[in-house]
Amino acid sequence: FSLNLAADCNAILKALQPIFQEQGMTETVHNWEDHGYLVTYIKKNGSFANLRIHPHGLVLVDLQSYNEHMKGREEVDQLLNKVEERMKELFHGNIKRVKRLPAILRGGVIDRYWPTADGRLVEYDIDEVVYDEDSPFQNIKILHSKQFGNILILSGDVNLAESDLAYTQAIMGSGKEDYTGKEVLILGGGDGGILYEIVKLKPKMVTMVASYIDQMVIDGCRKHMRKTCGDVLDNLKGECYQVLIEDCIPVLKRYAKEGRMFDYVINDLTAVPISTSPEEDSTWEFLRLILDLSMKVLKQDGKYFTQGNCINLTDALTLYEEQLSRLYCPVEFSKETVCVPSYMELWVFYTIWKKQTDI
């Protein structure tokens, strides 16, 4: 509750006490003089409520209870309704705002809360754990969402949902490219989405380099993300594609040494790091190495596609763009912002190409 006037802490406490006492809750009052009251109410079943009254006019009520059935939730709603009604009676229109947040369900079999890249907590409509395995490198989850279909989550990071064709299209050039008869290199992409969409466009050959870390991702997606990958992960080799389960750096170095060149390189390995803290330094070094090696196998008129990060992470995106000026050859770039459904945030994608030199 946000009030239009200073809060009479003692009056609020006396007005709300009967509501909690009716529930058989034991009261403990902490009074900090100029800093208001903190009142705790504890029930014998372990449920408890915190009532925080700030003198400047902010009143907070937090309620925690363990309920396995809808009846328990209804009881919580009824209690909060009584608190709201009593506050409105007490202040006669002097409440500026009432905000009630939905319950956060903790410790459930199904985890529905996942952070966005810019640090906001999002509650998904997850209703089933489809796949949950630990590889030697990461935890791999595939969860089912009523809105987004199955969602691939790697070590707590939402990667891709069956709803997220927009991501795949954006990292392929948003429908502006002609892949017919072209040589394409995909770095990462263990969910199979990029490979599946490009194969439809009749390329000459697509080589997807998925590292050993992606093997269990491929296995999980092959079975549980078929709306994304179709049948391309059923076999590691098809009429116009091959999937290599290898570290991409040695493969890129080998291709560069052999002089093998590609019309398109699509990097789906990792997002742009969000900081330059020591733990992120190795990620930036890896990113620059991949960029340099990719430029060496990219044709002079070829294009390199990659994801950036959330549009709100402006500092991280600026740092990434600065890296592009440090490559062994001069490059130019463009970017676009796309709404990826299951990310619940706008995502930036980059197109990079070698700068044409005047002859």
Coordinates of N, CA and C in Angstrom, one line a residue, residues 187-329:
L187 N 28.5 -22.7 -36.5 CA 29.2 -23.0 -35.3 C 28.3 -23.1 -34.1
G188 N 28.2 -24.3 -33.5 CA 27.3 -24.5 -32.4 C 26.0 -25.0 -33.0
G189 N 24.9 -24.4 -32.5 CA 23.5 -24.7 -33.1 C 23.1 -26.1 -32.7
G190 N 23.4 -26.6 -31.5 CA 23.1 -28.0 -31.2 C 21.6 -28.3 -31.1
D191 N 20.8 -27.3 -31.1 CA 19.3 -27.6 -31.1 C 18.8 -28.0 -32.5
G192 N 19.7 -27.7 -33.5 CA 19.3 -28.1 -34.9 C 18.4 -27.2 -35.6
G193 N 18.0 -26.1 -35.0 CA 17.0 -25.2 -35.6 C 17.6 -24.5 -36.9
I194 N 18.8 -24.0 -36.8 CA 19.4 -23.3 -38.0 C 19.6 -24.3 -39.1
L195 N 20.2 -25.5 -38.8 CA 20.4 -26.5 -39.8 C 19.1 -26.9 -40.5
Y196 N 18.1 -27.1 -39.7 CA 16.8 -27.5 -40.3 C 16.3 -26.5 -41.3
E197 N 16.3 -25.2 -40.9 CA 15.8 -24.1 -41.8 C 16.6 -23.9 -43.0
I198 N 18.0 -24.0 -42.9 CA 18.8 -23.8 -44.1 C 18.7 -24.9 -45.1
V199 N 18.6 -26.1 -44.6 CA 18.5 -27.3 -45.5 C 17.3 -27.1 -46.4
K200 N 16.3 -26.5 -45.9 CA 15.1 -26.3 -46.8 C 15.4 -25.4 -48.0
L201 N 16.4 -24.6 -47.8 CA 16.7 -23.5 -48.8 C 17.7 -24.0 -49.9
K202 N 17.9 -25.3 -50.0 CA 18.7 -25.9 -51.0 C 20.2 -25.4 -51.2
P203 N 20.9 -25.4 -50.1 CA 22.3 -25.0 -50.2 C 23.1 -26.1 -50.8
K204 N 24.4 -25.8 -51.2 CA 25.2 -26.8 -51.8 C 25.7 -27.7 -50.7
M205 N 26.1 -27.2 -49.5 CA 26.6 -28.0 -48.4 C 26.5 -27.1 -47.1
V206 N 26.0 -27.7 -46.1 CA 26.0 -27.0 -44.8 C 26.9 -27.9 -43.8
T207 N 27.9 -27.3 -43.2 CA 28.7 -28.0 -42.2 C 28.4 -27.4 -40.9
M208 N 27.9 -28.2 -40.0 CA 27.6 -27.8 -38.6 C 28.6 -28.4 -37.7
V209 N 29.3 -27.5 -37.0 CA 30.3 -28.0 -36.0 C 29.8 -27.8 -34.6
A210 N 29.3 -28.9 -34.1 CA 28.8 -28.9 -32.7 C 29.9 -29.6 -31.8
S211 N 30.3 -28.9 -30.8 CA 31.4 -29.4 -29.9 C 30.9 -30.5 -29.1
Y212 N 31.8 -31.2 -28.4 CA 31.5 -32.4 -27.6 C 30.5 -32.0 -26.5
I213 N 30.5 -30.7 -26.1 CA 29.6 -30.2 -25.1 C 28.2 -30.3 -25.5
D214 N 28.0 -30.3 -26.9 CA 26.6 -30.3 -27.4 C 26.0 -31.6 -27.7
Q215 N 26.8 -32.7 -27.4 CA 26.3 -34.0 -27.8 C 25.0 -34.4 -27.1
M216 N 24.9 -34.1 -25.8 CA 23.7 -34.5 -25.0 C 22.6 -33.5 -25.4
V217 N 23.0 -32.2 -25.8 CA 22.0 -31.3 -26.3 C 21.3 -31.8 -27.5
I218 N 22.2 -32.3 -28.5 CA 21.7 -32.9 -29.7 C 20.8 -34.0 -29.4
D219 N 21.2 -34.9 -28.5 CA 20.4 -36.1 -28.2 C 19.0 -35.7 -27.6
G220 N 19.0 -34.7 -26.7 CA 17.7 -34.3 -26.1 C 16.8 -33.6 -27.1
C221 N 17.4 -32.7 -28.0 CA 16.6 -32.0 -29.0 C 16.1 -32.9 -30.0
R222 N 16.9 -33.9 -30.4 CA 16.5 -34.9 -31.4 C 15.1 -35.5 -31.0
K223 N 15.0 -35.7 -29.7 CA 13.8 -36.4 -29.2 C 12.7 -35.5 -28.8
H224 N 13.0 -34.3 -28.3 CA 12.0 -33.5 -27.6 C 11.8 -32.1 -28.2
M225 N 12.6 -31.8 -29.3 CA 12.5 -30.4 -29.9 C 12.3 -30.6 -31.4
R226 N 11.5 -31.6 -31.8 CA 11.4 -31.9 -33.2 C 10.6 -30.8 -34.0
K227 N 9.8 -30.0 -33.3 CA 9.2 -28.8 -34.0 C 10.3 -27.8 -34.5
T228 N 11.4 -27.8 -33.8 CA 12.5 -26.9 -34.1 C 13.5 -27.6 -35.1
C229 N 13.9 -28.8 -34.8 CA 15.0 -29.4 -35.6 C 14.5 -30.4 -36.7
G230 N 13.2 -30.7 -36.7 CA 12.7 -31.7 -37.7 C 13.5 -33.0 -37.6
D231 N 13.9 -33.5 -38.7 CA 14.6 -34.8 -38.7 C 16.1 -34.7 -39.0
V232 N 16.6 -33.4 -39.0 CA 18.0 -33.3 -39.4 C 19.0 -33.8 -38.4
L233 N 18.6 -34.0 -37.2 CA 19.5 -34.6 -36.2 C 19.4 -36.1 -36.0
D234 N 18.5 -36.7 -36.8 CA 18.4 -38.1 -36.8 C 19.7 -38.8 -37.3
N235 N 20.3 -38.2 -38.3 CA 21.6 -38.7 -38.8 C 22.5 -37.5 -38.9
L236 N 23.8 -37.7 -38.7 CA 24.8 -36.6 -38.7 C 25.2 -36.3 -40.1
K237 N 24.7 -37.0 -41.1 CA 25.0 -36.6 -42.5 C 23.8 -36.8 -43.3
G238 N 23.6 -35.8 -44.2 CA 22.4 -35.9 -45.1 C 22.9 -35.5 -46.5
E239 N 21.9 -35.3 -47.4 CA 22.3 -35.1 -48.8 C 23.1 -33.8 -49.0
C240 N 22.8 -32.8 -48.2 CA 23.5 -31.5 -48.3 C 24.0 -30.9 -47.0
Y241 N 24.2 -31.8 -46.0 CA 24.7 -31.3 -44.7 C 25.5 -32.4 -44.0
Q242 N 26.3 -32.0 -43.1 CA 27.1 -32.9 -42.2 C 27.2 -32.2 -40.9
V243 N 27.1 -33.0 -39.8 CA 27.3 -32.5 -38.5 C 28.6 -33.1 -37.9
L244 N 29.5 -32.2 -37.5 CA 30.8 -32.7 -36.9 C 30.7 -32.4 -35.4
I245 N 30.9 -33.5 -34.6 CA 31.0 -33.4 -33.2 C 32.5 -33.1 -32.8
E246 N 32.9 -31.9 -33.0 CA 34.3 -31.6 -32.7 C 34.4 -30.2 -32.1
D247 N 35.5 -29.8 -31.5 CA 35.8 -28.5 -31.1 C 35.9 -27.6 -32.3
C248 N 35.2 -26.5 -32.4 CA 35.2 -25.7 -33.6 C 36.5 -25.0 -33.9
I249 N 37.3 -24.7 -32.8 CA 38.6 -24.0 -33.1 C 39.5 -24.8 -33.9
P250 N 39.8 -26.0 -33.6 CA 40.7 -26.8 -34.5 C 40.1 -27.0 -35.9
V251 N 38.8 -27.1 -36.0 CA 38.2 -27.2 -37.3 C 38.4 -26.0 -38.1
L252 N 38.2 -24.8 -37.5 CA 38.4 -23.5 -38.2 C 39.8 -23.4 -38.6
K253 N 40.7 -23.7 -37.7 CA 42.2 -23.6 -38.1 C 42.5 -24.5 -39.3
R254 N 41.9 -25.7 -39.2 CA 42.2 -26.7 -40.3 C 41.6 -26.1 -41.6
Y255 N 40.4 -25.6 -41.6 CA 39.8 -25.1 -42.8 C 40.6 -23.9 -43.4
A256 N 41.0 -23.0 -42.4 CA 41.8 -21.9 -42.9 C 43.1 -22.3 -43.5
K257 N 43.8 -23.4 -43.0 CA 45.0 -23.9 -43.5 C 44.8 -24.5 -44.9
E258 N 43.7 -25.2 -45.0 CA 43.3 -25.8 -46.3 C 42.8 -24.9 -47.4
G259 N 42.5 -23.6 -46.9 CA 42.0 -22.7 -47.9 C 40.5 -22.9 -48.2
R260 N 39.8 -23.6 -47.3 CA 38.4 -23.8 -47.5 C 37.6 -22.5 -47.2
M261 N 36.7 -22.1 -48.0 CA 36.0 -20.9 -47.9 C 34.5 -21.1 -47.9
F262 N 33.8 -20.2 -47.2 CA 32.3 -20.3 -47.0 C 31.6 -19.0 -47.4
D263 N 30.4 -19.2 -48.0 CA 29.6 -18.0 -48.3 C 29.0 -17.4 -47.0
Y264 N 28.7 -18.3 -46.1 CA 28.1 -17.8 -44.8 C 28.7 -18.6 -43.7
V265 N 29.0 -17.8 -42.6 CA 29.4 -18.4 -41.3 C 28.3 -17.9 -40.3
I266 N 27.7 -18.9 -39.6 CA 26.7 -18.5 -38.6 C 27.2 -19.0 -37.3
N267 N 27.4 -18.1 -36.4 CA 27.9 -18.4 -35.1 C 26.8 -18.4 -34.1
D268 N 26.4 -19.6 -33.6 CA 25.4 -19.8 -32.6 C 26.0 -20.4 -31.3
L269 N 27.2 -20.0 -31.0 CA 27.9 -20.6 -29.9 C 27.5 -20.0 -28.6
T270 N 27.6 -18.7 -28.5 CA 27.4 -18.1 -27.2 C 27.0 -16.6 -27.4
A271 N 26.2 -16.1 -26.5 CA 25.9 -14.6 -26.6 C 27.1 -13.8 -26.2
V272 N 26.9 -12.5 -26.5 CA 28.0 -11.5 -26.2 C 28.1 -11.5 -24.6
P273 N 29.3 -11.5 -24.1 CA 29.5 -11.4 -22.6 C 28.9 -10.1 -22.1
I274 N 28.3 -10.2 -20.9 CA 27.7 -9.0 -20.4 C 28.6 -8.1 -19.5
S275 N 29.8 -8.5 -19.4 CA 30.8 -7.6 -18.6 C 32.2 -7.9 -19.0
T276 N 33.1 -7.2 -18.4 CA 34.5 -7.4 -18.7 C 35.2 -7.8 -17.3
S277 N 34.4 -8.4 -16.4 CA 35.0 -8.9 -15.2 C 35.9 -10.0 -15.4
P278 N 36.9 -10.3 -14.5 CA 37.9 -11.4 -14.8 C 37.3 -12.7 -15.2
E279 N 36.1 -13.1 -14.7 CA 35.6 -14.4 -15.1 C 35.0 -14.3 -16.5
E280 N 34.8 -13.1 -17.1 CA 34.3 -13.0 -18.4 C 35.4 -12.8 -19.4
D281 N 36.7 -12.6 -19.0 CA 37.8 -12.3 -19.9 C 38.0 -13.4 -20.9
S282 N 37.9 -14.6 -20.4 CA 38.2 -15.8 -21.2 C 37.1 -15.9 -22.3
T283 N 35.9 -15.5 -22.0 CA 34.8 -15.5 -23.0 C 35.1 -14.5 -24.1
W284 N 35.5 -13.3 -23.7 CA 35.8 -12.3 -24.7 C 37.0 -12.8 -25.6
E285 N 38.0 -13.4 -25.0 CA 39.1 -13.9 -25.8 C 38.7 -15.0 -26.8
F286 N 37.8 -15.9 -26.3 CA 37.2 -16.9 -27.2 C 36.4 -16.3 -28.3
L287 N 35.6 -15.3 -28.0 CA 34.8 -14.7 -29.0 C 35.7 -14.0 -30.1
R288 N 36.8 -13.3 -29.7 CA 37.6 -12.7 -30.7 C 38.3 -13.7 -31.5
L289 N 38.8 -14.8 -30.9 CA 39.4 -15.9 -31.7 C 38.5 -16.5 -32.7
I290 N 37.2 -16.7 -32.3 CA 36.2 -17.3 -33.2 C 36.0 -16.3 -34.4
L291 N 35.9 -15.0 -34.1 CA 35.7 -14.0 -35.1 C 36.8 -14.0 -36.1
D292 N 38.1 -14.0 -35.6 CA 39.2 -13.9 -36.5 C 39.3 -15.2 -37.4
L293 N 39.1 -16.3 -36.8 CA 39.2 -17.6 -37.6 C 38.0 -17.6 -38.6
S294 N 36.9 -17.1 -38.2 CA 35.7 -17.1 -39.1 C 36.0 -16.2 -40.3
M295 N 36.6 -15.1 -40.1 CA 36.9 -14.2 -41.2 C 37.9 -14.8 -42.1
K296 N 38.8 -15.7 -41.6 CA 39.7 -16.3 -42.5 C 39.1 -17.4 -43.4
V297 N 38.0 -17.9 -43.0 CA 37.3 -18.9 -43.9 C 36.1 -18.3 -44.6
L298 N 35.8 -17.0 -44.4 CA 34.7 -16.4 -45.0 C 35.1 -15.8 -46.4
K299 N 34.4 -16.0 -47.4 CA 34.7 -15.5 -48.7 C 34.7 -13.9 -48.6
Q300 N 35.3 -13.3 -49.6 CA 35.4 -11.9 -49.6 C 34.1 -11.2 -49.6
D301 N 33.1 -11.8 -50.3 CA 31.7 -11.2 -50.3 C 30.8 -12.0 -49.4
G302 N 31.3 -12.8 -48.5 CA 30.5 -13.6 -47.6 C 30.0 -12.8 -46.4
K303 N 29.1 -13.4 -45.7 CA 28.5 -12.8 -44.5 C 28.6 -13.7 -43.3
Y304 N 28.8 -13.0 -42.1 CA 28.9 -13.7 -40.8 C 27.7 -13.3 -40.0
F305 N 26.9 -14.2 -39.5 CA 25.8 -13.9 -38.7 C 26.0 -14.4 -37.3
T306 N 25.5 -13.6 -36.3 CA 25.6 -14.0 -34.9 C 24.6 -13.3 -34.1
Q307 N 24.3 -13.9 -32.9 CA 23.5 -13.1 -31.9 C 24.3 -12.2 -31.1
G308 N 23.7 -11.1 -30.6 CA 24.4 -10.3 -29.7 C 24.0 -10.6 -28.3
N309 N 23.0 -9.8 -27.8 CA 22.4 -10.0 -26.5 C 21.2 -9.2 -26.3
C310 N 20.7 -9.1 -25.1 CA 19.5 -8.3 -24.9 C 19.7 -6.8 -25.2
I311 N 18.8 -6.1 -25.8 CA 18.9 -4.7 -26.2 C 19.2 -3.8 -25.0
N312 N 18.8 -4.2 -23.8 CA 19.1 -3.3 -22.7 C 20.5 -3.4 -22.2
L313 N 21.3 -4.4 -22.7 CA 22.7 -4.5 -22.3 C 23.6 -3.6 -23.2
T314 N 23.4 -2.3 -23.2 CA 24.0 -1.5 -24.2 C 25.5 -1.5 -24.0
D315 N 26.0 -1.5 -22.8 CA 27.5 -1.5 -22.6 C 28.1 -2.7 -23.2
A316 N 27.5 -3.9 -22.9 CA 28.1 -5.1 -23.5 C 28.1 -5.1 -25.0
L317 N 27.0 -4.6 -25.6 CA 26.9 -4.6 -27.1 C 28.0 -3.6 -27.6
T318 N 28.2 -2.5 -26.9 CA 29.2 -1.5 -27.4 C 30.6 -2.1 -27.3
L319 N 30.9 -2.9 -26.2 CA 32.2 -3.6 -26.1 C 32.3 -4.6 -27.2
Y320 N 31.3 -5.3 -27.6 CA 31.4 -6.2 -28.7 C 31.7 -5.5 -30.0
E321 N 31.0 -4.4 -30.3 CA 31.3 -3.7 -31.5 C 32.7 -3.1 -31.5
E322 N 33.3 -2.8 -30.4 CA 34.7 -2.4 -30.3 C 35.6 -3.5 -30.7
Q323 N 35.2 -4.8 -30.3 CA 36.1 -5.9 -30.7 C 36.2 -6.1 -32.2
L324 N 35.2 -5.6 -32.9 CA 35.1 -5.8 -34.4 C 36.2 -5.0 -35.1
S325 N 36.7 -3.9 -34.4 CA 37.7 -3.1 -35.0 C 39.1 -3.6 -34.7
R326 N 39.2 -4.7 -33.9 CA 40.5 -5.3 -33.6 C 40.8 -6.6 -34.3
L327 N 40.0 -6.9 -35.3 CA 40.2 -8.2 -36.0 C 41.4 -8.0 -37.0
Y328 N 41.9 -9.1 -37.5 CA 43.0 -9.1 -38.4 C 42.7 -8.4 -39.7
C329 N 41.4 -8.4 -40.1 CA 41.1 -7.7 -41.3 C 39.9 -6.7 -41.0

